[in-house]
Amino acid sequence: MTLIELPKGFRGAGVAAQIKSSGAKDLALLVNDGPLDFGTAVFTTNKVVAAPVTWSKAVVKDNSVTAVVLNSGGANACTGPDGFYDTHSTAEYVGKALDHSSGDVVVCSTGLIGVRLPMDKIYAGIDLAVTALSTNSALNIAEAIMTTDSHPKIFNKSYESGVQLFGTAKGAGMLAPSLATMLSVIATDAVVDPAKATEIFESVVNRTFNRLDSDGCTSTNDTVLFMASGASGVMSSDEDLEAMMEECCNYLAGELVRDAEGHSKIVEIKVVNAFSESDAVAVGRSCARNNLLKCALHGEDPNWGRVLAAVGTAPAEFNPYKIDVALNGVWVCKASAPGEDRSLVDMTGKHIQILIDLNAGTESATVWTNDLTAMYVHENSSYSS
Amino acid sequence: MTLIELPKGFRGAGVAAQIKSSGAKDLALLVNDGPLDFGTAVFTTNKVVAAPVTWSKAVVKDNSVTAVVLNSGGANACTGPDGFYDTHSTAEYVGKALDHSSGDVVVCSTGLIGVRLPMDKIYAGIDLAVTALSTNSALNIAEAIMTTDSHPKIFNKSYESGVQLFGTAKGAGMLAPSLATMLSVIATDAVVDPAKATEIFESVVNRTFNRLDSDGCTSTNDTVLFMASGASGVMSSDEDLEAMMEECCNYLAGELVRDAEGHSKIVEIKVVNAFSESDAVAVGRSCARNNLLKCALHGEDPNWGRVLAAVGTAPAEFNPYKIDVALNGVWVCKASAPGEDRSLVDMTGKHIQILIDLNAGTESATVWTNDLTAMYVHENSSYSS
């Protein structure tokens, strides 16, 4: 396998700091050598947030980010003032090692909630990572942020304009709205306008990562960070930046839903002719979170009544007697009543599409989810023990 | 087993109308011979409602209900105008047989969504039920409304005042807010004031049945009907009526959570010191609907971090750094950080209590739920096939 080069201006490392008892890689460092030090991020909407989220929200406020340090093996969430001190110390340690201001160092953590991090191992891991910094460390970084992920998740592309975009993400459970339990770092060597790039980034994340709802559970640590070094010397147009960003985030969000804990189906819920885009998202999300529907999908049962029962609980405008539903292309429900014969639906494949026509307007949105399986229950009933 | 007598003024029957292929009882009729014909009901909040809900909402508007006919084996939901015609015809058929106005006949259906009812069987069943009407049919009625319930659910009590209250309920899946997938009929021979009784009934249902959230799924057919015949000649005081009603609804709601599909745990989520009662309910419900938490409960894993992650998604006022959580009496989380040793928690019993102190006010509420199990997935992935 050819080593993947990071975009110009970036160096990184992914190392085994022994935070995980398995000895797998668990600490990553990505450094932006500039000339730009642009950074912006989107965080979980959970009111209960981990210490690194509190810290990093403050760091990105001025759009100046020179490094990010990420660890798996511990979320540093619900750890009180001590946990915040640990995050602060981590940023200071990185800042000292790189001769950066600690106030420009983003910190991300993922793993079990409610447990302090082993700080001696974090410090030793940072030392190791600083020594190992290189431009071809993309895979190591992606590996170091994995938890229950089955494989590292990487997007990397060089565009004709001369710009490169690299992204990595982790997350396999707690995959829900307002970001999945996920950390993601996206880096480019494009020259960007801070205000415009922030706006574009937030809008793209909102319609990619935030439309993934694997299990309805929102994590305390979700962070998607975007950094730009400007080292290519190429200024991306807003349109180009948005297109690149969308391609990257769509791919990584898809990687997450394809790797969700214990799933057997990948489910695309496409809502069309909604009164508003947010209505379409709300209806898609209601379906994505309906356990009975998710069980039926697992059982390959074209039980469209459960789709309607789920739609009916969504905070959205529609006429409940005018809903059409197609399962894998078969319109099993027309005007909220039986349509084509449900026995025509083939749900044996890995991918299931639920198409919901609300007949209430012109807007649409797609939400991605998974089925609910005995394996999901199994994997999540014995996580911390 | 002694046959249970209905309250004075009521006659009923539960028969096998062959709607269910199993040949089990599937049609119930309860007739109020007065002198009062008081009736009121609370229905599902799902926007997609079954034909019998649309019909029965109109019936109870004037608080005059002389009979209710209930069938299992088919929900008559998402069946379009034809389905509504079927419900209307059912009420007319009952009205004719009893010489009542069809406009005073409540209709309830439960079973699979999206399938028309076999009306010939419904009519034949009504004929059979009318012939079989008796005052000791409580058990037959309770049996005839069962779907995946493991046993008939009955509350029956005679009070010192000379008043009797009888209630029955069904429901084992789609047990969620705004009523579980449940039908329930409560009948008394007390003399009641219509306006006061309606108010008391709605308030009691709101804090009993509506605080049951087994699987987060709201059905299209939920109906809780309250009827009073006044045949005891005893006027109940508001306090007495409320106390009786609360005892009955609490018992029946408990019966539902104890019989939920595929559960292994009964979970009491008690939220205290909330800013408002609705905040307490919202926090309880967020926990009741969090699949990761429900899996942890199934695994007897005192993973209180998942409680906090669930609390953090609730639309409620609280300081996210000031939450205390006790699992089965052990305060594993104090001020949103680790408290007592989690290994002290014994979760091996059938009953688990999650006590959440929001430290945000003086209000409290309890929401009941179940754990998420492989058996739930199994039972609900093969329901309609």
Short mmCIF file of N, CA and C in Angstrom, two decimals, chain B residues 217-333:
data_model
loop_
_atom_site.label_atom_id
_atom_site.label_comp_id
_atom_site.label_asym_id
_atom_site.label_seq_id
_atom_site.Cartn_x
_atom_site.Cartn_y
_atom_site.Cartn_z
N CYS B 217 -41.91 4.04 20.34
CA CYS B 217 -42.73 4.03 19.13
C CYS B 217 -44.19 4.31 19.49
N THR B 218 -44.76 5.32 18.83
CA THR B 218 -46.14 5.71 19.10
C THR B 218 -47.05 5.11 18.05
N SER B 219 -48.07 4.44 18.50
CA SER B 219 -48.95 3.73 17.57
C SER B 219 -49.98 4.64 16.93
N THR B 220 -50.63 4.13 15.91
CA THR B 220 -51.66 4.85 15.18
C THR B 220 -53.04 4.64 15.80
N ASN B 221 -53.15 3.75 16.79
CA ASN B 221 -54.46 3.32 17.27
C ASN B 221 -54.75 3.55 18.75
N ASP B 222 -53.75 4.04 19.49
CA ASP B 222 -53.90 4.17 20.94
C ASP B 222 -55.19 4.85 21.37
N THR B 223 -55.89 4.20 22.24
CA THR B 223 -57.13 4.76 22.78
C THR B 223 -57.30 4.32 24.23
N VAL B 224 -57.53 5.25 25.12
CA VAL B 224 -57.96 4.91 26.48
C VAL B 224 -59.34 5.51 26.68
N LEU B 225 -60.31 4.65 26.88
CA LEU B 225 -61.71 5.08 26.99
C LEU B 225 -62.18 4.94 28.42
N PHE B 226 -62.89 5.93 28.92
CA PHE B 226 -63.46 5.88 30.27
C PHE B 226 -64.97 6.03 30.15
N MET B 227 -65.71 5.10 30.75
CA MET B 227 -67.17 5.13 30.69
C MET B 227 -67.73 5.07 32.11
N ALA B 228 -68.83 5.75 32.33
CA ALA B 228 -69.49 5.69 33.64
C ALA B 228 -70.99 5.50 33.45
N SER B 229 -71.53 4.54 34.19
CA SER B 229 -72.96 4.23 34.07
C SER B 229 -73.81 4.92 35.13
N GLY B 230 -73.18 5.28 36.24
CA GLY B 230 -73.94 5.89 37.33
C GLY B 230 -74.88 4.93 38.05
N ALA B 231 -74.80 3.63 37.68
CA ALA B 231 -75.79 2.67 38.18
C ALA B 231 -75.67 2.37 39.67
N SER B 232 -74.53 2.73 40.27
CA SER B 232 -74.40 2.51 41.72
C SER B 232 -75.22 3.55 42.48
N GLY B 233 -75.55 4.62 41.81
CA GLY B 233 -76.27 5.71 42.46
C GLY B 233 -75.38 6.54 43.37
N VAL B 234 -74.09 6.22 43.41
CA VAL B 234 -73.17 6.93 44.31
C VAL B 234 -72.37 7.95 43.52
N MET B 235 -72.42 9.18 43.96
CA MET B 235 -71.63 10.23 43.33
C MET B 235 -70.23 10.21 43.95
N SER B 236 -69.23 10.02 43.12
CA SER B 236 -67.86 10.04 43.65
C SER B 236 -67.38 11.47 43.76
N SER B 237 -66.68 11.77 44.83
CA SER B 237 -66.05 13.09 44.93
C SER B 237 -64.90 13.13 43.91
N ASP B 238 -64.48 14.34 43.55
CA ASP B 238 -63.37 14.47 42.61
C ASP B 238 -62.13 13.75 43.14
N GLU B 239 -61.89 13.90 44.43
CA GLU B 239 -60.69 13.29 45.03
C GLU B 239 -60.78 11.77 44.93
N ASP B 240 -61.96 11.22 45.24
CA ASP B 240 -62.12 9.77 45.18
C ASP B 240 -61.95 9.27 43.75
N LEU B 241 -62.59 9.99 42.82
CA LEU B 241 -62.52 9.56 41.42
C LEU B 241 -61.07 9.57 40.95
N GLU B 242 -60.35 10.63 41.29
CA GLU B 242 -58.96 10.75 40.87
C GLU B 242 -58.12 9.63 41.48
N ALA B 243 -58.35 9.34 42.75
CA ALA B 243 -57.57 8.30 43.43
C ALA B 243 -57.85 6.93 42.82
N MET B 244 -59.13 6.64 42.56
CA MET B 244 -59.50 5.35 41.95
C MET B 244 -58.88 5.22 40.57
N MET B 245 -59.03 6.29 39.80
CA MET B 245 -58.55 6.30 38.43
C MET B 245 -57.03 6.11 38.40
N GLU B 246 -56.36 6.78 39.31
CA GLU B 246 -54.91 6.70 39.34
C GLU B 246 -54.46 5.29 39.72
N GLU B 247 -55.17 4.70 40.67
CA GLU B 247 -54.83 3.34 41.07
C GLU B 247 -54.98 2.38 39.89
N CYS B 248 -56.08 2.54 39.18
CA CYS B 248 -56.38 1.67 38.03
C CYS B 248 -55.36 1.87 36.90
N CYS B 249 -55.12 3.12 36.52
CA CYS B 249 -54.23 3.40 35.38
C CYS B 249 -52.79 3.04 35.70
N ASN B 250 -52.37 3.31 36.94
CA ASN B 250 -51.02 2.93 37.35
C ASN B 250 -50.84 1.43 37.26
N TYR B 251 -51.85 0.71 37.72
CA TYR B 251 -51.76 -0.75 37.69
C TYR B 251 -51.68 -1.26 36.25
N LEU B 252 -52.57 -0.75 35.40
CA LEU B 252 -52.60 -1.23 34.02
C LEU B 252 -51.33 -0.83 33.25
N ALA B 253 -50.85 0.41 33.47
CA ALA B 253 -49.60 0.84 32.81
C ALA B 253 -48.46 -0.06 33.27
N GLY B 254 -48.45 -0.40 34.55
CA GLY B 254 -47.43 -1.31 35.08
C GLY B 254 -47.54 -2.69 34.44
N GLU B 255 -48.77 -3.15 34.24
CA GLU B 255 -48.98 -4.44 33.57
C GLU B 255 -48.38 -4.42 32.16
N LEU B 256 -48.51 -3.28 31.48
CA LEU B 256 -47.99 -3.18 30.11
C LEU B 256 -46.46 -3.25 30.11
N VAL B 257 -45.82 -2.50 31.00
CA VAL B 257 -44.35 -2.47 31.01
C VAL B 257 -43.80 -3.82 31.49
N ARG B 258 -44.57 -4.50 32.35
CA ARG B 258 -44.12 -5.82 32.82
C ARG B 258 -44.28 -6.89 31.75
N ASP B 259 -45.07 -6.58 30.71
CA ASP B 259 -45.35 -7.58 29.67
C ASP B 259 -44.82 -7.13 28.31
N ALA B 260 -43.93 -6.15 28.28
CA ALA B 260 -43.44 -5.61 27.01
C ALA B 260 -42.68 -6.68 26.23
N GLU B 261 -42.82 -6.57 24.92
CA GLU B 261 -42.21 -7.57 24.03
C GLU B 261 -40.71 -7.71 24.27
N GLY B 262 -40.28 -8.91 24.54
CA GLY B 262 -38.86 -9.25 24.53
C GLY B 262 -38.00 -8.52 25.54
N HIS B 263 -38.58 -8.01 26.64
CA HIS B 263 -37.74 -7.30 27.59
C HIS B 263 -37.14 -8.28 28.60
N SER B 264 -36.06 -7.85 29.25
CA SER B 264 -35.56 -8.64 30.38
C SER B 264 -35.52 -7.82 31.67
N LYS B 265 -35.70 -6.49 31.54
CA LYS B 265 -35.65 -5.61 32.71
C LYS B 265 -36.82 -4.63 32.69
N ILE B 266 -37.28 -4.28 33.88
CA ILE B 266 -38.26 -3.22 34.04
C ILE B 266 -37.51 -2.05 34.65
N VAL B 267 -37.55 -0.91 33.97
CA VAL B 267 -36.68 0.19 34.35
C VAL B 267 -37.50 1.41 34.78
N GLU B 268 -37.26 1.84 35.99
CA GLU B 268 -37.92 3.03 36.55
C GLU B 268 -36.93 4.19 36.46
N ILE B 269 -37.28 5.21 35.72
CA ILE B 269 -36.40 6.37 35.59
C ILE B 269 -37.04 7.51 36.37
N LYS B 270 -36.47 7.80 37.51
CA LYS B 270 -37.04 8.81 38.40
C LYS B 270 -36.19 10.07 38.30
N VAL B 271 -36.80 11.15 37.87
CA VAL B 271 -36.07 12.40 37.71
C VAL B 271 -36.54 13.37 38.79
N VAL B 272 -35.63 13.84 39.62
CA VAL B 272 -36.01 14.72 40.73
C VAL B 272 -35.30 16.07 40.63
N ASN B 273 -35.87 17.04 41.35
CA ASN B 273 -35.31 18.39 41.39
C ASN B 273 -35.13 19.00 40.00
N ALA B 274 -36.17 18.79 39.18
CA ALA B 274 -36.19 19.40 37.85
C ALA B 274 -36.79 20.80 37.97
N PHE B 275 -36.51 21.62 36.97
CA PHE B 275 -37.05 22.98 36.93
C PHE B 275 -38.56 22.94 36.79
N SER B 276 -39.07 22.01 35.97
CA SER B 276 -40.51 21.85 35.81
C SER B 276 -40.83 20.37 35.67
N GLU B 277 -42.11 20.03 35.86
CA GLU B 277 -42.52 18.63 35.72
C GLU B 277 -42.29 18.16 34.28
N SER B 278 -42.56 19.02 33.31
CA SER B 278 -42.38 18.61 31.92
C SER B 278 -40.90 18.41 31.61
N ASP B 279 -40.02 19.19 32.24
CA ASP B 279 -38.58 18.94 32.10
C ASP B 279 -38.22 17.56 32.63
N ALA B 280 -38.80 17.22 33.78
CA ALA B 280 -38.51 15.91 34.38
C ALA B 280 -38.96 14.79 33.45
N VAL B 281 -40.15 14.96 32.86
CA VAL B 281 -40.65 13.95 31.92
C VAL B 281 -39.74 13.88 30.69
N ALA B 282 -39.33 15.04 30.18
CA ALA B 282 -38.48 15.07 28.98
C ALA B 282 -37.15 14.35 29.22
N VAL B 283 -36.57 14.57 30.38
CA VAL B 283 -35.30 13.91 30.71
C VAL B 283 -35.52 12.40 30.85
N GLY B 284 -36.60 12.02 31.53
CA GLY B 284 -36.91 10.60 31.68
C GLY B 284 -37.11 9.93 30.33
N ARG B 285 -37.83 10.62 29.45
CA ARG B 285 -38.12 10.07 28.14
C ARG B 285 -36.86 9.93 27.29
N SER B 286 -35.96 10.92 27.37
CA SER B 286 -34.70 10.83 26.62
C SER B 286 -33.93 9.59 27.02
N CYS B 287 -33.93 9.29 28.31
CA CYS B 287 -33.24 8.08 28.78
C CYS B 287 -33.98 6.83 28.30
N ALA B 288 -35.32 6.87 28.39
CA ALA B 288 -36.12 5.70 28.01
C ALA B 288 -35.96 5.36 26.54
N ARG B 289 -35.56 6.35 25.73
CA ARG B 289 -35.46 6.14 24.29
C ARG B 289 -34.04 5.98 23.80
N ASN B 290 -33.08 5.93 24.72
CA ASN B 290 -31.69 5.86 24.30
C ASN B 290 -31.26 4.40 24.16
N ASN B 291 -31.10 3.97 22.93
CA ASN B 291 -30.80 2.56 22.68
C ASN B 291 -29.51 2.09 23.34
N LEU B 292 -28.50 2.95 23.35
CA LEU B 292 -27.23 2.53 23.96
C LEU B 292 -27.40 2.30 25.45
N LEU B 293 -28.13 3.20 26.10
CA LEU B 293 -28.39 3.03 27.53
C LEU B 293 -29.21 1.76 27.77
N LYS B 294 -30.22 1.55 26.92
CA LYS B 294 -31.09 0.38 27.09
C LYS B 294 -30.32 -0.93 26.88
N CYS B 295 -29.32 -0.88 26.01
CA CYS B 295 -28.46 -2.06 25.83
C CYS B 295 -27.60 -2.29 27.07
N ALA B 296 -27.07 -1.20 27.62
CA ALA B 296 -26.24 -1.31 28.83
C ALA B 296 -27.05 -1.89 29.98
N LEU B 297 -28.32 -1.45 30.10
CA LEU B 297 -29.18 -1.97 31.17
C LEU B 297 -29.39 -3.47 30.97
N HIS B 298 -29.58 -3.86 29.71
CA HIS B 298 -29.74 -5.28 29.41
C HIS B 298 -28.49 -6.06 29.83
N GLY B 299 -27.33 -5.45 29.59
CA GLY B 299 -26.07 -6.11 29.92
C GLY B 299 -25.68 -5.97 31.39
N GLU B 300 -26.58 -5.37 32.19
CA GLU B 300 -26.33 -5.18 33.62
C GLU B 300 -25.03 -4.43 33.86
N ASP B 301 -24.80 -3.46 32.98
CA ASP B 301 -23.56 -2.69 32.99
C ASP B 301 -23.86 -1.30 33.57
N PRO B 302 -23.31 -0.96 34.74
CA PRO B 302 -23.61 0.33 35.37
C PRO B 302 -22.90 1.50 34.68
N ASN B 303 -23.10 1.59 33.36
CA ASN B 303 -22.43 2.57 32.51
C ASN B 303 -23.17 3.90 32.59
N TRP B 304 -22.98 4.62 33.70
CA TRP B 304 -23.74 5.85 33.95
C TRP B 304 -23.42 6.95 32.95
N GLY B 305 -22.30 6.85 32.25
CA GLY B 305 -21.97 7.83 31.22
C GLY B 305 -23.07 7.88 30.16
N ARG B 306 -23.66 6.73 29.88
CA ARG B 306 -24.74 6.70 28.89
C ARG B 306 -26.00 7.39 29.42
N VAL B 307 -26.19 7.38 30.74
CA VAL B 307 -27.30 8.13 31.32
C VAL B 307 -27.08 9.62 31.06
N LEU B 308 -25.87 10.10 31.36
CA LEU B 308 -25.59 11.52 31.17
C LEU B 308 -25.66 11.92 29.69
N ALA B 309 -25.15 11.06 28.82
CA ALA B 309 -25.21 11.35 27.39
C ALA B 309 -26.67 11.45 26.93
N ALA B 310 -27.54 10.63 27.53
CA ALA B 310 -28.97 10.67 27.18
C ALA B 310 -29.64 11.92 27.78
N VAL B 311 -29.32 12.23 29.02
CA VAL B 311 -29.89 13.42 29.67
C VAL B 311 -29.54 14.67 28.87
N GLY B 312 -28.33 14.70 28.37
CA GLY B 312 -27.84 15.88 27.65
C GLY B 312 -28.58 16.18 26.36
N THR B 313 -29.35 15.23 25.87
CA THR B 313 -30.11 15.46 24.63
C THR B 313 -31.55 15.89 24.90
N ALA B 314 -31.93 15.98 26.17
CA ALA B 314 -33.33 16.31 26.50
C ALA B 314 -33.58 17.81 26.41
N PRO B 315 -34.76 18.18 25.90
CA PRO B 315 -35.12 19.60 25.87
C PRO B 315 -35.58 20.04 27.26
N ALA B 316 -34.62 20.35 28.11
CA ALA B 316 -34.93 20.71 29.50
C ALA B 316 -33.85 21.64 30.03
N GLU B 317 -34.21 22.37 31.07
CA GLU B 317 -33.29 23.32 31.70
C GLU B 317 -32.49 22.63 32.80
N PHE B 318 -31.19 22.65 32.71
CA PHE B 318 -30.36 22.15 33.81
C PHE B 318 -28.92 22.55 33.56
N ASN B 319 -28.12 22.51 34.60
CA ASN B 319 -26.69 22.76 34.46
C ASN B 319 -26.01 21.42 34.20
N PRO B 320 -25.42 21.26 33.00
CA PRO B 320 -24.86 19.94 32.65
C PRO B 320 -23.70 19.51 33.54
N TYR B 321 -23.20 20.40 34.36
CA TYR B 321 -22.10 20.03 35.26
C TYR B 321 -22.59 19.71 36.68
N LYS B 322 -23.91 19.69 36.86
CA LYS B 322 -24.44 19.51 38.23
C LYS B 322 -25.44 18.37 38.34
N ILE B 323 -25.24 17.32 37.56
CA ILE B 323 -26.20 16.21 37.57
C ILE B 323 -25.66 15.06 38.43
N ASP B 324 -26.54 14.55 39.30
CA ASP B 324 -26.20 13.36 40.10
C ASP B 324 -27.03 12.18 39.59
N VAL B 325 -26.42 11.02 39.56
CA VAL B 325 -27.13 9.83 39.09
C VAL B 325 -26.88 8.67 40.06
N ALA B 326 -27.98 8.02 40.48
CA ALA B 326 -27.85 6.80 41.28
C ALA B 326 -28.42 5.63 40.49
N LEU B 327 -27.70 4.54 40.46
CA LEU B 327 -28.19 3.30 39.85
C LEU B 327 -28.47 2.32 40.97
N ASN B 328 -29.73 1.90 41.07
CA ASN B 328 -30.14 1.01 42.17
C ASN B 328 -29.57 1.46 43.51
N GLY B 329 -29.65 2.78 43.75
CA GLY B 329 -29.30 3.32 45.06
C GLY B 329 -27.85 3.72 45.25
N VAL B 330 -27.01 3.43 44.29
CA VAL B 330 -25.59 3.79 44.41
C VAL B 330 -25.33 5.05 43.58
N TRP B 331 -24.84 6.13 44.24
CA TRP B 331 -24.62 7.40 43.55
C TRP B 331 -23.32 7.34 42.74
N VAL B 332 -23.41 6.70 41.58
CA VAL B 332 -22.22 6.49 40.73
C VAL B 332 -21.75 7.77 40.08
N CYS B 333 -22.60 8.80 40.05
CA CYS B 333 -22.24 10.06 39.41
C CYS B 333 -22.65 11.21 40.31
#
